[in-house]
XYZ file of C-alpha atoms in Angstrom:
665
model
C -29.844 119.048 -22.697
C -27.748 117.552 -25.381
C -25.156 115.006 -24.873
C -21.842 115.221 -26.718
C -20.733 111.895 -28.143
C -17.326 110.451 -27.223
C -14.870 109.570 -29.869
C -16.046 105.865 -29.980
C -19.565 107.081 -30.623
C -20.993 106.019 -27.279
C -22.498 108.203 -24.630
C -19.995 109.099 -21.882
C -22.376 107.978 -19.165
C -22.925 104.500 -20.777
C -19.203 104.049 -21.197
C -18.384 104.960 -17.681
C -21.087 102.754 -16.305
C -19.933 99.840 -18.586
C -16.257 100.115 -17.482
C -17.224 100.269 -13.901
C -19.288 97.012 -14.138
C -16.379 95.134 -15.774
C -13.789 96.088 -13.434
C -15.574 95.113 -10.208
C -17.465 91.845 -11.188
C -15.782 90.160 -14.052
C -12.255 90.305 -12.573
C -13.499 88.437 -9.450
C -15.081 85.752 -11.514
C -11.866 85.316 -13.604
C -9.775 84.986 -10.445
C -12.057 82.264 -9.059
C -11.955 80.368 -12.288
C -8.193 80.510 -12.440
C -7.961 79.156 -8.966
C -10.153 76.166 -9.703
C -8.362 75.619 -12.937
C -5.066 75.617 -11.185
C -6.408 73.005 -8.584
C -7.752 70.754 -11.395
C -4.461 70.977 -13.284
C -2.482 70.157 -10.096
C -4.694 67.224 -9.309
C -4.309 65.842 -12.836
C -0.663 66.248 -12.720
C -0.635 64.418 -9.387
C -2.614 61.618 -10.843
C -0.247 61.444 -13.740
C 2.829 61.460 -11.602
C 1.386 58.774 -9.257
C 0.546 56.602 -12.318
C 3.987 56.987 -13.670
C 5.537 56.154 -10.329
C 3.339 53.016 -10.088
C 4.154 51.849 -13.582
C 7.901 52.395 -13.086
C 8.458 51.550 -9.392
C 5.785 48.939 -8.702
C 5.139 47.298 -12.098
C 8.363 47.995 -13.631
C 9.702 44.457 -13.299
C 6.469 43.103 -14.723
C 6.740 45.256 -17.867
C 10.391 44.550 -18.215
C 9.606 40.822 -18.130
C 6.938 41.335 -20.632
C 9.174 43.210 -22.936
C 12.030 40.807 -22.482
C 9.869 37.745 -22.944
C 8.600 39.153 -26.175
C 11.872 37.839 -27.635
C 13.621 35.599 -24.871
C 12.582 32.770 -22.688
C 14.089 31.458 -19.509
C 13.713 27.657 -19.176
C 14.572 25.909 -15.876
C 16.716 22.819 -16.263
C 15.900 20.118 -13.716
C 18.930 18.689 -11.882
C 19.566 14.939 -11.883
C 19.175 13.124 -8.673
C 22.207 11.312 -7.276
C 22.751 7.607 -7.995
C 22.385 4.866 -5.406
C 25.085 2.159 -5.643
C 25.821 -1.150 -3.884
C 28.902 -1.815 -1.695
C 30.983 -2.657 -4.778
C 29.937 0.406 -6.698
C 27.352 -1.199 -9.025
C 24.495 1.129 -9.831
C 21.152 0.181 -8.286
C 19.248 3.378 -9.006
C 20.128 5.900 -11.693
C 18.497 8.483 -14.005
C 17.324 8.141 -17.570
C 16.426 10.886 -19.997
C 12.776 11.699 -20.509
C 11.022 14.205 -22.667
C 8.033 16.463 -21.809
C 5.835 18.262 -24.291
C 4.960 21.661 -22.836
C 3.257 24.930 -23.692
C 4.656 28.413 -23.548
C 1.336 30.261 -22.829
C 2.536 33.618 -24.247
C 3.049 31.979 -27.540
C -0.022 29.839 -27.560
C -3.080 31.813 -28.829
C -5.473 28.920 -28.400
C -4.421 26.702 -25.483
C -7.470 24.358 -25.590
C -7.253 23.941 -29.380
C -3.506 23.156 -29.133
C -4.016 20.465 -26.433
C -6.734 18.833 -28.528
C -4.461 18.910 -31.490
C -1.640 17.256 -29.402
C -4.126 14.710 -28.219
C -4.960 13.852 -31.873
C -1.339 13.622 -32.941
C -0.363 11.374 -30.001
C -3.604 9.332 -29.921
C -4.396 10.432 -26.383
C -7.739 11.347 -24.630
C -7.922 15.203 -24.899
C -9.812 15.383 -21.595
C -7.058 13.536 -19.891
C -4.431 15.899 -21.334
C -6.418 18.858 -20.093
C -6.551 17.341 -16.609
C -2.789 16.821 -16.728
C -2.208 20.299 -17.835
C -4.534 21.775 -15.132
C -2.879 19.641 -12.426
C 0.709 20.591 -13.438
C -0.098 24.237 -14.174
C 2.566 26.506 -12.660
C 2.222 30.088 -11.429
C 4.993 31.735 -13.506
C 3.888 33.065 -16.891
C 7.034 32.474 -18.834
C 7.821 28.912 -17.760
C 6.862 25.765 -19.847
C 3.545 24.253 -18.804
C 3.652 20.479 -19.145
C 0.889 18.773 -21.144
C 2.501 15.423 -22.027
C 5.023 14.207 -19.437
C 7.562 11.487 -20.323
C 6.497 10.873 -23.859
C 7.698 7.804 -25.873
C 10.109 8.092 -28.739
C 7.281 7.546 -31.230
C 5.053 10.238 -29.593
C 8.089 12.645 -29.619
C 8.639 12.126 -33.280
C 4.958 12.877 -34.098
C 5.087 16.148 -32.131
C 8.377 17.258 -33.735
C 7.099 16.688 -37.217
C 4.088 18.916 -36.520
C 5.749 21.773 -34.530
C 5.103 24.192 -37.316
C 1.374 23.866 -36.667
C 1.658 24.064 -32.933
C 2.746 27.527 -31.877
C 4.039 27.662 -28.314
C 4.735 23.986 -28.133
C 8.283 22.989 -26.947
C 9.915 19.751 -25.906
C 11.916 19.737 -22.703
C 14.333 17.079 -21.492
C 14.553 16.118 -17.854
C 16.005 13.240 -15.794
C 13.698 10.561 -14.617
C 14.396 7.912 -11.985
C 15.273 4.394 -13.290
C 15.631 1.204 -11.377
C 17.604 -1.297 -13.560
C 16.567 -4.304 -11.573
C 12.878 -3.393 -11.416
C 11.508 -4.944 -8.213
C 14.798 -5.757 -6.544
C 14.997 -4.155 -3.067
C 12.004 -1.958 -4.086
C 10.890 -1.376 -0.592
C 14.436 -0.327 0.424
C 14.978 2.160 -2.447
C 11.412 3.615 -2.299
C 10.162 5.798 -5.071
C 9.830 9.433 -6.170
C 6.640 11.337 -7.285
C 5.828 14.890 -8.200
C 5.866 17.167 -5.204
C 2.482 17.719 -3.623
C 1.081 21.170 -2.637
C 1.747 20.360 1.081
C 5.307 19.287 0.397
C 5.844 22.334 -1.829
C 4.799 24.703 0.977
C 7.305 23.077 3.275
C 10.134 22.994 0.745
C 9.777 26.163 -1.282
C 12.488 27.896 0.594
C 14.759 25.016 -0.431
C 14.331 25.900 -4.122
C 11.648 23.382 -4.988
C 9.132 24.371 -7.680
C 5.840 22.979 -8.740
C 6.423 19.927 -11.028
C 9.581 18.895 -9.242
C 9.892 15.267 -8.021
C 10.680 14.397 -4.432
C 11.318 11.100 -2.546
C 8.165 9.652 -1.105
C 9.429 6.503 0.600
C 12.442 4.375 1.384
C 15.929 5.725 0.797
C 14.653 8.207 -1.756
C 12.675 9.901 1.022
C 15.250 9.385 3.868
C 18.019 10.954 1.799
C 16.135 13.487 -0.235
C 18.328 16.406 0.843
C 21.392 14.445 -0.325
C 20.079 13.020 -3.598
C 18.232 16.145 -4.774
C 20.472 18.344 -7.010
C 20.469 22.051 -7.793
C 18.517 23.217 -10.806
C 19.936 25.421 -13.514
C 18.489 27.824 -16.122
C 18.702 28.264 -19.862
C 17.935 31.532 -21.602
C 16.947 31.419 -25.336
C 15.830 33.835 -27.986
C 12.581 33.044 -29.879
C 10.738 34.356 -32.856
C 7.268 35.769 -32.978
C 5.592 32.390 -32.747
C 7.890 31.114 -29.978
C 10.309 29.022 -32.023
C 13.786 28.917 -30.712
C 16.325 31.028 -32.621
C 19.474 30.913 -30.497
C 20.797 30.216 -26.947
C 21.655 33.386 -25.095
C 23.023 31.920 -21.789
C 22.985 28.950 -19.426
C 23.509 28.282 -15.773
C 24.297 24.630 -15.384
C 22.394 22.354 -13.037
C 24.356 20.307 -10.450
C 23.664 16.677 -9.924
C 22.793 15.480 -6.395
C 25.206 13.384 -4.330
C 25.607 9.671 -4.745
C 24.924 7.137 -2.000
C 26.885 3.909 -1.604
C 24.998 1.215 0.322
C 26.289 -1.680 2.393
C 23.916 -4.020 0.263
C 25.580 -6.555 -1.880
C 23.692 -6.782 -5.227
C 24.429 -10.555 -5.703
C 23.257 -11.423 -2.152
C 20.326 -9.237 -2.347
C 19.209 -10.863 -5.654
C 19.914 -14.363 -4.337
C 17.703 -13.718 -1.248
C 14.821 -12.283 -3.291
C 14.994 -15.019 -5.862
C 15.185 -17.762 -3.235
C 11.953 -16.516 -1.714
C 10.292 -16.746 -4.966
C 6.529 -16.372 -4.864
C 6.285 -16.731 -1.075
C 5.500 -13.864 1.172
C 8.505 -13.329 3.336
C 11.770 -11.599 4.251
C 15.435 -12.242 4.300
C 17.918 -10.136 6.292
C 21.705 -10.747 5.945
C 24.023 -8.864 8.209
C 27.770 -8.691 8.741
C 27.896 -9.427 12.485
C 31.223 -7.783 12.813
C 29.877 -4.250 12.034
C 26.114 -4.400 11.672
C 26.268 -3.661 7.952
C 23.180 -4.930 6.013
C 24.199 -7.194 3.152
C 20.596 -7.923 2.056
C 17.200 -6.692 3.052
C 14.633 -8.541 0.927
C 10.879 -8.506 1.117
C 8.468 -10.401 -1.129
C 6.272 -9.962 -2.911
C 7.782 -6.821 -4.408
C 6.777 -4.340 -7.137
C 8.508 -2.747 -10.116
C 9.530 0.663 -8.799
C 9.786 1.943 -12.472
C 6.048 2.195 -12.552
C 6.239 5.303 -10.269
C 8.831 7.064 -12.530
C 6.410 7.855 -15.363
C 2.666 8.505 -15.419
C 0.881 5.979 -13.195
C -2.838 5.450 -13.822
C -5.320 5.188 -10.959
C -5.979 1.621 -11.967
C -2.198 0.701 -11.820
C -1.814 2.370 -8.408
C -4.889 0.666 -6.984
C -3.683 -2.678 -8.222
C -0.545 -2.271 -6.145
C -1.902 -0.445 -3.150
C -4.951 -2.730 -2.668
C -3.040 -5.936 -3.337
C -3.850 -8.251 -0.363
C -0.251 -9.546 -0.432
C 0.896 -6.100 0.397
C 3.880 -5.577 -1.996
C 4.546 -2.086 -0.811
C 5.270 -3.250 2.717
C 8.756 -3.913 3.793
C 8.199 -7.156 5.749
C 11.802 -7.084 7.134
C 11.135 -3.981 9.193
C 7.372 -3.206 9.207
C 5.716 -6.541 10.032
C 5.901 -8.187 13.386
C 5.781 -12.048 14.036
C 6.172 -14.561 16.882
C 9.783 -15.639 16.540
C 8.933 -19.272 17.308
C 11.686 -21.651 18.300
C 14.444 -19.272 17.097
C 14.217 -17.577 20.455
C 15.409 -20.720 22.237
C 19.092 -19.795 21.377
C 18.669 -16.570 23.442
C 16.973 -18.214 26.333
C 19.821 -20.795 26.309
C 22.344 -17.895 26.592
C 20.225 -16.366 29.393
C 19.839 -19.691 31.312
C 23.597 -20.362 31.228
C 24.617 -16.723 32.021
C 22.306 -16.620 35.107
C 23.451 -20.017 36.358
C 19.991 -21.651 36.101
C 21.362 -24.331 33.889
C 24.870 -25.812 33.043
C 25.950 -27.655 29.935
C 25.314 -30.908 31.781
C 21.991 -30.027 33.095
C 19.352 -32.515 31.935
C 15.553 -32.186 31.980
C 13.028 -34.872 31.291
C 10.522 -34.420 28.403
C 7.578 -36.772 28.647
C 5.852 -34.972 25.675
C 4.162 -32.361 27.801
C 4.645 -29.855 30.586
C 2.041 -29.590 33.331
C 1.103 -26.291 34.863
C -1.860 -26.397 37.237
C -4.528 -28.472 35.623
C -3.260 -27.953 32.055
C -0.814 -29.761 29.887
C 1.371 -27.821 27.467
C 2.485 -30.252 24.819
C 5.843 -30.686 23.170
C 5.687 -31.124 19.282
C 6.940 -34.689 19.871
C 3.976 -36.309 21.644
C 6.045 -39.317 22.868
C 8.612 -36.955 24.364
C 12.317 -36.596 23.954
C 13.220 -38.202 27.312
C 16.245 -36.729 29.126
C 17.884 -33.883 27.209
C 20.420 -31.203 28.010
C 20.684 -27.756 26.500
C 22.611 -28.988 23.473
C 20.143 -31.719 22.661
C 17.185 -29.385 23.347
C 18.472 -26.889 20.804
C 19.142 -29.621 18.274
C 15.751 -31.211 18.440
C 13.866 -28.080 19.517
C 12.379 -29.564 22.616
C 9.601 -27.367 23.977
C 9.389 -28.926 27.402
C 13.049 -28.109 28.168
C 12.357 -24.463 27.516
C 8.945 -24.529 29.269
C 10.809 -25.506 32.328
C 13.604 -23.020 31.914
C 11.073 -20.216 31.143
C 9.185 -20.970 34.386
C 12.365 -20.936 36.407
C 13.491 -17.668 34.872
C 10.103 -15.944 35.176
C 8.799 -13.175 32.925
C 10.862 -10.422 34.656
C 14.127 -12.097 33.848
C 12.967 -13.008 30.371
C 11.889 -9.436 29.700
C 15.299 -8.160 30.873
C 16.985 -10.344 28.365
C 14.557 -9.191 25.653
C 15.733 -5.736 26.327
C 19.460 -6.753 26.190
C 18.917 -8.216 22.793
C 16.997 -5.196 21.450
C 13.418 -6.450 21.398
C 10.530 -4.097 22.098
C 12.449 -1.124 20.574
C 13.329 0.087 17.129
C 16.715 -1.046 15.786
C 17.514 2.429 14.498
C 17.727 1.555 10.801
C 17.606 4.655 8.693
C 14.360 3.647 6.852
C 10.996 4.844 7.999
C 8.171 2.513 8.913
C 10.145 0.373 11.359
C 8.023 -1.474 13.952
C 9.294 -1.872 17.632
C 7.530 -5.268 18.340
C 6.887 -6.118 21.949
C 8.734 -6.756 25.145
C 6.174 -8.410 27.389
C 6.340 -8.064 31.135
C 3.982 -7.758 34.017
C 3.866 -3.912 33.690
C 3.537 -4.248 29.883
C 0.380 -6.487 30.256
C -1.201 -4.148 32.804
C -0.582 -1.100 30.437
C -1.774 -2.992 27.385
C -4.614 -4.991 28.663
C -5.373 -3.841 32.164
C -4.840 -7.384 33.472
C -2.167 -8.944 35.545
C 0.522 -11.521 34.329
C -0.440 -15.194 34.902
C 2.072 -18.068 35.084
C 0.488 -19.513 32.002
C 1.428 -16.386 30.092
C 5.128 -17.194 30.517
C 5.093 -20.659 28.837
C 4.293 -19.313 25.275
C 6.943 -16.660 25.571
C 9.451 -19.414 26.468
C 9.096 -20.979 23.028
C 8.590 -17.713 21.003
C 4.854 -17.484 20.993
C 2.241 -15.569 22.954
C 2.774 -11.915 23.506
C 6.314 -11.773 22.109
C 6.498 -10.489 18.440
C 9.569 -9.208 16.621
C 10.582 -8.030 13.113
C 12.967 -10.050 11.036
C 15.534 -7.234 11.337
C 15.405 -7.250 15.154
C 15.895 -10.963 15.268
C 18.858 -10.598 12.749
C 20.574 -7.973 14.897
C 19.925 -10.125 17.981
C 21.412 -13.327 16.450
C 24.346 -11.188 15.226
C 25.083 -10.366 18.820
C 25.233 -14.086 19.628
C 27.565 -14.721 16.596
C 29.993 -11.872 17.400
C 30.318 -12.447 21.116
C 27.940 -9.940 22.684
C 27.797 -6.710 20.682
C 24.419 -5.373 19.584
C 24.950 -3.049 16.599
C 22.642 -0.573 14.980
C 21.895 -1.841 11.449
C 23.921 0.151 8.941
C 22.603 0.505 5.454
C 24.738 3.478 4.141
C 28.455 3.073 3.534
C 29.354 6.592 2.212
C 28.147 9.663 0.421
C 30.057 11.170 -2.366
C 29.552 14.182 -4.546
C 28.989 14.191 -8.314
C 32.786 14.448 -8.800
C 33.470 11.424 -6.578
C 34.746 13.213 -3.626
C 33.664 11.614 -0.315
C 31.468 13.882 1.763
C 30.717 11.482 4.515
C 31.657 7.939 5.565
C 29.698 5.923 8.078
C 31.272 3.845 10.789
C 29.693 0.993 12.759
C 27.551 2.103 15.686
C 27.271 0.044 18.860
C 23.946 0.173 20.603
C 25.102 -1.775 23.617
C 27.402 -4.478 24.755
C 25.609 -7.465 26.323
C 26.371 -7.970 30.049
C 26.612 -11.649 29.463
C 29.326 -14.217 30.220
C 31.149 -14.749 26.881
C 31.353 -18.453 27.657
C 27.567 -18.711 27.549
C 27.549 -17.084 24.045
C 30.377 -19.468 22.890
C 28.547 -22.558 24.117
C 25.254 -21.699 22.393
C 27.188 -20.963 19.126
C 28.731 -24.326 19.411
C 25.388 -26.094 20.038
C 23.673 -24.252 17.201
C 25.888 -26.108 14.682
C 24.106 -29.392 15.515
C 20.890 -27.930 14.230
C 22.471 -27.850 10.690
C 25.115 -30.583 10.782
C 23.777 -33.259 12.983
C 21.629 -36.127 11.492
C 18.806 -35.227 13.883
C 19.124 -31.508 13.188
C 16.130 -29.631 12.037
C 17.959 -27.406 9.439
C 19.835 -29.993 7.351
C 18.470 -28.387 4.239
C 20.624 -25.385 4.876
C 23.873 -27.306 4.712
C 26.650 -25.919 2.457
C 29.554 -28.277 1.834
C 32.814 -26.825 3.113
C 31.089 -24.245 5.526
C 30.267 -24.711 9.190
C 26.944 -23.115 9.848
C 25.114 -22.500 13.155
C 21.445 -21.864 13.392
C 18.050 -22.463 14.746
C 14.775 -23.226 12.988
C 11.338 -21.940 14.168
C 7.750 -22.639 13.271
C 5.563 -19.814 14.435
C 1.866 -20.607 15.111
C -0.591 -18.168 13.399
C -3.983 -19.529 14.640
C -5.206 -22.282 16.834
C -4.350 -25.850 15.937
C -6.356 -27.066 13.023
C -7.108 -23.607 11.616
C -4.568 -24.179 8.773
C -7.273 -26.226 7.123
C -9.280 -22.966 6.709
C -6.753 -21.527 4.210
C -3.101 -20.571 3.592
C -3.323 -17.450 5.862
C -3.728 -19.691 8.877
C -0.631 -21.771 8.101
C 2.414 -21.407 10.303
C 5.272 -18.999 9.625
C 8.638 -20.629 8.888
C 11.757 -19.228 10.470
C 15.579 -19.890 10.195
C 18.242 -17.827 11.952
C 21.839 -18.677 11.304
C 25.414 -17.437 10.958
C 28.655 -18.685 9.353
C 31.384 -19.710 9.369
C 30.844 -20.718 12.930
C 34.542 -20.309 13.792
C 34.378 -16.598 13.132
C 31.040 -15.538 11.552
C 31.141 -12.997 8.771
C 27.463 -13.298 7.859
C 24.347 -13.637 10.047
C 21.126 -14.637 8.198
C 17.478 -14.508 9.114
C 14.757 -16.048 6.818
C 11.043 -15.790 7.257
C 8.531 -17.556 4.968
C 5.005 -16.461 5.773
C 2.181 -19.049 5.984
C 4.199 -21.915 4.722
C 4.871 -24.478 7.388
C 8.022 -25.874 9.180
C 11.138 -23.714 9.293
C 13.378 -26.609 8.306
C 11.276 -27.313 5.232
C 10.627 -23.801 3.841
C 13.143 -21.332 5.437
C 16.379 -23.434 5.620
C 16.487 -24.010 1.826
C 16.227 -20.246 1.232
C 19.183 -19.654 3.557
C 21.163 -22.313 1.671
C 20.861 -20.378 -1.582
C 21.939 -17.165 0.075
C 24.959 -18.815 1.769
C 26.071 -20.408 -1.454
C 26.059 -17.072 -3.249
C 27.938 -15.423 -0.354
C 30.635 -18.146 0.056
C 31.152 -18.496 -3.754
C 31.959 -14.745 -3.865
C 34.426 -15.259 -1.084
C 36.088 -18.168 -3.008
C 35.377 -20.602 -0.219
C 33.194 -22.837 -2.306
C 33.372 -23.411 -6.145
C 30.714 -22.472 -8.624
C 28.997 -25.651 -10.190
C 30.622 -27.089 -13.161
C 28.395 -26.979 -16.298
C 28.949 -26.955 -20.032
C 27.658 -23.379 -20.529
C 29.262 -20.928 -18.126
C 26.411 -18.475 -18.550
C 23.979 -21.198 -17.760
C 26.048 -22.109 -14.789
C 25.942 -18.712 -13.308
C 22.410 -18.349 -13.929
C 21.600 -21.743 -12.238
C 23.867 -20.734 -9.248
C 21.771 -17.575 -8.839
C 18.336 -18.615 -9.823
C 18.008 -22.251 -8.792
C 14.812 -22.596 -6.735
C 14.024 -25.264 -4.123
C 12.323 -28.316 -5.476
C 8.528 -28.737 -5.531
C 6.787 -29.260 -2.168
C 6.291 -32.960 -3.033
C 9.955 -33.401 -3.798
C 10.953 -31.674 -0.675
C 8.701 -33.757 1.500
C 9.831 -36.938 -0.237
C 13.410 -36.281 0.860
C 12.606 -35.161 4.386
C 13.671 -37.123 7.435
C 11.505 -37.417 10.437
C 13.714 -34.762 12.274
C 12.430 -32.050 9.876
C 9.110 -32.251 11.732
C 10.786 -31.736 15.113
C 10.574 -27.983 14.659
C 7.153 -26.927 15.962
C 7.106 -24.235 18.546
C 3.327 -24.800 18.800
C 1.378 -24.105 21.954
C -0.965 -27.042 22.324
C -2.863 -26.953 25.599
C -5.062 -29.599 27.257
C -7.282 -28.976 30.240
């Protein structure tokens, strides 16, 4: 049978079969492929959309910063700290301009090579610069990274000359702390250093950044929130290699507030210079208000060393100095007060009726308790003495007897009234509380009961009783002013950068002594003999034309005879005083460590301070000399004579000042 061809030349059966195969199988394959193609396309579009959203919504700010910083830079301008001034408005702490050499990392293709080049230009150790750079490295990409902080003018000139070969290197100016008088009141002012990581974590919410400086001690620390200013920002346009083209905008920084102290610069300087090379402290107080006029501690240190880069060697030299220049001896060291305490026990004995002005006690040169003898410093004895005479010649036996009559409970109660055994409340950190010995205190401290023999050393300012010079100054001020114990006031007022007063500080009374005013008046009167009487132990503090009341003290450091083993076993010299005695306007406490008798070493220091104070008041004249400048310098800087000269001019009464516990039996 023949098959007729179709028009396309194929057999009909083959054509029909072929069409039927394509229709049933290929269309199914095509539909499946289209479905998966659509899924893949949708997935790809989803990925693309997600990526676009991530780039715009999540990392949009990053790329905007990257784009902007290809041509602009935002540089933070550090605010200046507020000044610290004395009571007369004289600047004690200020700021000076300093210059830092920094890198803009985005403009520095070879950071390590640039640092090495800077080291060569400035004659520095490249490894040291790399360490500085690493330690001061900040987290933000477009902020300057300091390599050379606080460079000298010579180094700055070298860097500027070579900026065309140092892409990304910029010089930024910032205020740095300056202390015009160097070591004067260094422990009071304290110092600032770069903020630590721990401090930054605590202060970040307050706007602090890595590289900022913060107060680390003294007033700089206590008033950090007041002195610290508000930083500003500067936006500049740069070229392709990071060189500045023009300034686009600025947000000014605001200076911190200024602090006015109660300190008097002249009195502070006189106190510190009068102490000289001795270890010691001077506290001068206005007894009418508790205002601190001087708070000196020696040896001291130059605070400016902390404003720039301080080497490990320089820091160790100060920190490990056995003379402890970083310690504020006026508030942080405690000492036996020695015979200075006899003024307070005199007040207590009169107030409690245990003695009267005419009461006389016999001093044979010792006081016997049980089988032991407690010697007076005058072995031959003072004979019959009343309170006035006992204060004048510093008779130990009189106060041994009075102390035994009062007992430790009553003595401890008066210690509390005068502020011993507790912090005075001064704004500075590091203050010690001293001790207020009692029966309960000894049980808590040593697990032992109080013995009668424990009371006798306390009666002459030895034994378990220790105080700070500031505590003693506030106590003696209460005697001088008639019975008011003030909190020591160091700050007068705070003003903003425009001079507007933000806060003024008023005197703060801690307590009023529940003591008969006549007892205080009598002791004030008797204390004048210590200075003015021919047998007084503080004749070397006399200032012509001024009536001064006071009491010397010689505090024992070790057992008798130990002073031969070295200076650190020598006695501490004390002198507490106030003037003019009619109506005191200054109370003064002097401590000279490891020196000797209070009348020999502490009283002359007080004389220098009193002379400065009363010359400023116009009560005594300045010395007449040919050269006025020399005269002023001599008035301020004159030091006590040599030890040999001092001893040559001493009378026997200067030795009658030993509050030494010498025991036989």
